[in-house]
Amino acid sequence: MQLQEIFKNYSTIGFSGARSPAGVLPPSALSSAAAAVPSGARVVVGCQRGVDAFFRQCFPKAEVFAVASGKWGSGKGAYAARSIACVNAVAIAGGLWVSFPASECPPGLLPSPKSSKCFSGGGSGTWASLAYALGCGVACLVYSPFGVWGLESVPGDPGWFSSSSDASQQLSLF
């Protein structure tokens, strides 16, 4: 219920997360996020297995940023370009970026509006996308068993962190 209070403020929601979430991310975290998406919201998501696949299944009309389209080139760089485009789509729409990392943040990675600083071969597209989204000023909601760059815990929802103090304060009223 409390996540819905955050999601209801956005008409575009982007999802990103681990390719192998089993054993680290509880299925209830993914399900609660899916249930909180407002009816009619635009959903954007990547083309990977794991978290991306879960949200593609939940939202068959989602806008899928697929590397196989060739739109972003080929090789590892295409995945980074795809992720940057996905974050940009959410940023332009004033949307919410929802992230599910299943590992700790790579050392030295920090939020930045410069995609080259975030996608520098650190080994985690989920964290790189989140760093880029935060650096671009996109509202972010993260489910993580790890700390998240000083983001605020969402009251009443253990494991959830928000970049918006307004969202956390709003939730504390319920």
CSV table of C-alpha atoms in Angstrom, one decimal:
chain,number,residue,atom,x,y,z
A,1,MET,CA,0.0,0.0,0.0
A,2,GLN,CA,2.7,2.5,0.9
A,3,LEU,CA,4.6,1.9,-2.4
A,4,GLN,CA,1.4,2.9,-4.3
A,5,GLU,CA,1.7,6.3,-2.6
A,6,ILE,CA,5.0,6.8,-4.4
A,7,PHE,CA,4.1,5.2,-7.7
A,8,LYS,CA,0.8,7.1,-8.1
A,9,ASN,CA,2.7,10.3,-8.7
A,10,TYR,CA,4.3,9.1,-11.9
A,11,SER,CA,2.9,8.3,-15.3
A,12,THR,CA,6.1,6.7,-16.6
A,13,ILE,CA,7.9,4.0,-14.6
A,14,GLY,CA,11.2,2.4,-15.6
A,15,PHE,CA,12.5,-0.9,-14.2
A,16,SER,CA,16.0,-2.3,-14.0
A,17,GLY,CA,17.5,-5.1,-12.1
A,18,ALA,CA,19.6,-8.2,-11.7
A,19,ARG,CA,19.7,-10.9,-14.3
A,20,SER,CA,19.9,-13.5,-11.5
A,21,PRO,CA,17.8,-12.2,-8.6
A,22,ALA,CA,16.9,-15.6,-7.1
A,23,GLY,CA,18.2,-16.0,-3.6
A,24,VAL,CA,19.0,-12.3,-3.1
A,25,LEU,CA,15.8,-10.4,-4.0
A,26,PRO,CA,12.5,-11.7,-2.5
A,27,PRO,CA,9.8,-12.3,-5.2
A,28,SER,CA,7.5,-10.2,-3.0
A,29,ALA,CA,9.6,-7.1,-3.6
A,30,LEU,CA,9.1,-7.4,-7.4
A,31,SER,CA,5.4,-8.3,-7.0
A,32,SER,CA,4.7,-5.3,-4.7
A,33,ALA,CA,6.4,-3.0,-7.2
A,34,ALA,CA,4.4,-4.4,-10.1
A,35,ALA,CA,1.1,-4.1,-8.1
A,36,ALA,CA,1.9,-0.4,-7.3
A,37,VAL,CA,2.2,0.7,-10.9
A,38,PRO,CA,-0.8,2.9,-11.7
A,39,SER,CA,-3.3,1.7,-14.3
A,40,GLY,CA,-2.4,3.2,-17.7
A,41,ALA,CA,1.2,4.1,-16.7
A,42,ARG,CA,3.9,3.8,-19.4
A,43,VAL,CA,6.3,1.1,-18.4
A,44,VAL,CA,9.8,1.0,-19.8
A,45,VAL,CA,12.2,-1.9,-19.3
A,46,GLY,CA,15.2,-3.6,-20.7
A,47,CYS,CA,15.6,-6.9,-22.6
A,48,GLN,CA,17.5,-9.1,-20.1
A,49,ARG,CA,16.4,-12.1,-18.1
A,50,GLY,CA,15.7,-11.9,-14.4
A,51,VAL,CA,14.1,-8.6,-13.2
A,52,ASP,CA,13.6,-7.2,-16.8
A,53,ALA,CA,11.8,-10.4,-17.8
A,54,PHE,CA,9.6,-10.3,-14.7
A,55,PHE,CA,8.3,-6.8,-15.5
A,56,ARG,CA,7.9,-7.6,-19.3
A,57,GLN,CA,5.7,-10.5,-18.2
A,58,CYS,CA,3.7,-8.3,-15.8
A,59,PHE,CA,3.3,-5.5,-18.4
A,60,PRO,CA,2.9,-7.0,-21.9
A,61,LYS,CA,2.5,-3.5,-23.3
A,62,ALA,CA,5.7,-2.3,-21.8
A,63,GLU,CA,8.1,-0.4,-24.0
A,64,VAL,CA,11.0,-2.8,-24.3
A,65,PHE,CA,14.5,-1.4,-25.0
A,66,ALA,CA,15.9,-4.4,-26.8
A,67,VAL,CA,19.6,-4.6,-27.8
A,68,ALA,CA,18.5,-7.2,-30.5
A,69,SER,CA,16.8,-4.3,-32.3
A,70,GLY,CA,20.3,-3.1,-33.4
A,71,LYS,CA,19.3,0.4,-32.5
A,72,TRP,CA,22.2,0.8,-30.1
A,73,GLY,CA,24.9,-1.2,-32.0
A,74,SER,CA,26.3,-4.5,-30.9
A,75,GLY,CA,28.5,-6.0,-28.2
A,76,LYS,CA,28.7,-4.9,-24.6
A,77,GLY,CA,28.5,-1.2,-25.5
A,78,ALA,CA,25.1,-1.8,-27.0
A,79,TYR,CA,23.8,-2.9,-23.5
A,80,ALA,CA,25.1,0.3,-22.0
A,81,ALA,CA,23.7,2.5,-24.8
A,82,ARG,CA,20.3,0.7,-24.4
A,83,SER,CA,20.3,1.3,-20.6
A,84,ILE,CA,21.2,5.0,-21.1
A,85,ALA,CA,18.3,5.4,-23.6
A,86,CYS,CA,16.0,3.7,-21.2
A,87,VAL,CA,16.9,6.0,-18.3
A,88,ASN,CA,16.7,9.0,-20.7
A,89,ALA,CA,13.2,8.0,-21.7
A,90,VAL,CA,12.2,8.0,-18.0
A,91,ALA,CA,14.0,11.3,-17.3
A,92,ILE,CA,12.4,13.1,-20.2
A,93,ALA,CA,9.0,12.0,-19.0
A,94,GLY,CA,9.6,13.1,-15.4
A,95,GLY,CA,9.1,9.4,-14.4
A,96,LEU,CA,10.2,7.1,-11.6
A,97,TRP,CA,13.2,4.7,-12.0
A,98,VAL,CA,12.8,1.5,-10.0
A,99,SER,CA,15.9,-0.6,-9.4
A,100,PHE,CA,16.6,-4.1,-8.0
A,101,PRO,CA,20.3,-4.7,-7.7
A,102,ALA,CA,21.3,-8.1,-6.4
A,103,SER,CA,24.9,-7.3,-5.5
A,104,GLU,CA,26.8,-4.5,-3.8
A,105,CYS,CA,27.7,-1.4,-5.8
A,106,PRO,CA,31.0,-1.7,-7.7
A,107,PRO,CA,33.8,0.2,-6.0
A,108,GLY,CA,34.1,3.8,-7.1
A,109,LEU,CA,30.8,4.0,-8.9
A,110,LEU,CA,28.9,7.2,-7.9
A,111,PRO,CA,25.8,9.0,-9.3
A,112,SER,CA,26.7,11.3,-12.2
A,113,PRO,CA,24.8,13.0,-15.1
A,114,LYS,CA,27.6,11.8,-17.4
A,115,SER,CA,26.8,8.4,-18.7
A,116,SER,CA,30.5,7.7,-19.4
A,117,LYS,CA,31.2,8.0,-15.7
A,118,CYS,CA,28.5,5.5,-14.8
A,119,PHE,CA,28.9,3.0,-17.6
A,120,SER,CA,32.7,2.6,-17.4
A,121,GLY,CA,33.0,-1.2,-17.3
A,122,GLY,CA,32.3,-1.7,-13.6
A,123,GLY,CA,30.4,-4.8,-14.2
A,124,SER,CA,26.8,-4.0,-13.1
A,125,GLY,CA,24.4,-2.4,-15.5
A,126,THR,CA,21.8,-2.2,-12.7
A,127,TRP,CA,24.0,0.0,-10.6
A,128,ALA,CA,25.3,2.0,-13.6
A,129,SER,CA,21.7,2.7,-14.7
A,130,LEU,CA,20.8,3.7,-11.1
A,131,ALA,CA,23.9,6.0,-10.8
A,132,TYR,CA,23.0,7.6,-14.1
A,133,ALA,CA,19.3,8.1,-13.2
A,134,LEU,CA,20.2,9.6,-9.9
A,135,GLY,CA,22.9,11.8,-11.5
A,136,CYS,CA,20.3,13.1,-14.0
A,137,GLY,CA,17.9,14.0,-11.2
A,138,VAL,CA,15.4,11.2,-11.9
A,139,ALA,CA,13.3,10.1,-8.9
A,140,CYS,CA,14.5,6.7,-7.9
A,141,LEU,CA,13.1,3.9,-5.8
A,142,VAL,CA,15.4,1.0,-5.0
A,143,TYR,CA,15.0,-2.4,-3.4
A,144,SER,CA,18.3,-3.6,-2.1
A,145,PRO,CA,19.7,-5.6,0.7
A,146,PHE,CA,22.7,-3.3,0.5
A,147,GLY,CA,23.2,0.4,1.3
A,148,VAL,CA,22.3,2.8,-1.5
A,149,TRP,CA,24.4,6.0,-1.6
A,150,GLY,CA,22.7,7.5,1.4
A,151,LEU,CA,19.1,7.2,0.0
A,152,GLU,CA,16.4,7.3,2.6
A,153,SER,CA,14.7,4.2,3.8
A,154,VAL,CA,11.0,4.1,2.8
A,155,PRO,CA,9.1,4.0,6.2
A,156,GLY,CA,7.2,0.7,6.7
A,157,ASP,CA,8.8,-1.0,3.7
A,158,PRO,CA,12.1,-2.7,4.8
A,159,GLY,CA,14.6,-2.9,2.0
A,160,TRP,CA,13.2,0.0,0.0
A,161,PHE,CA,15.1,3.2,-0.5
A,162,SER,CA,13.9,6.4,-2.1
A,163,SER,CA,15.8,9.4,-3.6
A,164,SER,CA,12.9,11.6,-2.8
A,165,SER,CA,12.6,12.9,0.8
A,166,ASP,CA,9.1,14.1,-0.2
A,167,ALA,CA,8.1,10.5,-0.8
A,168,SER,CA,9.5,9.3,2.5
A,169,GLN,CA,7.9,12.2,4.4
A,170,GLN,CA,4.6,11.6,2.6
A,171,LEU,CA,4.7,7.9,3.6
A,172,SER,CA,5.4,8.7,7.2
A,173,LEU,CA,1.9,10.4,7.4
A,174,PHE,CA,0.2,7.1,6.8
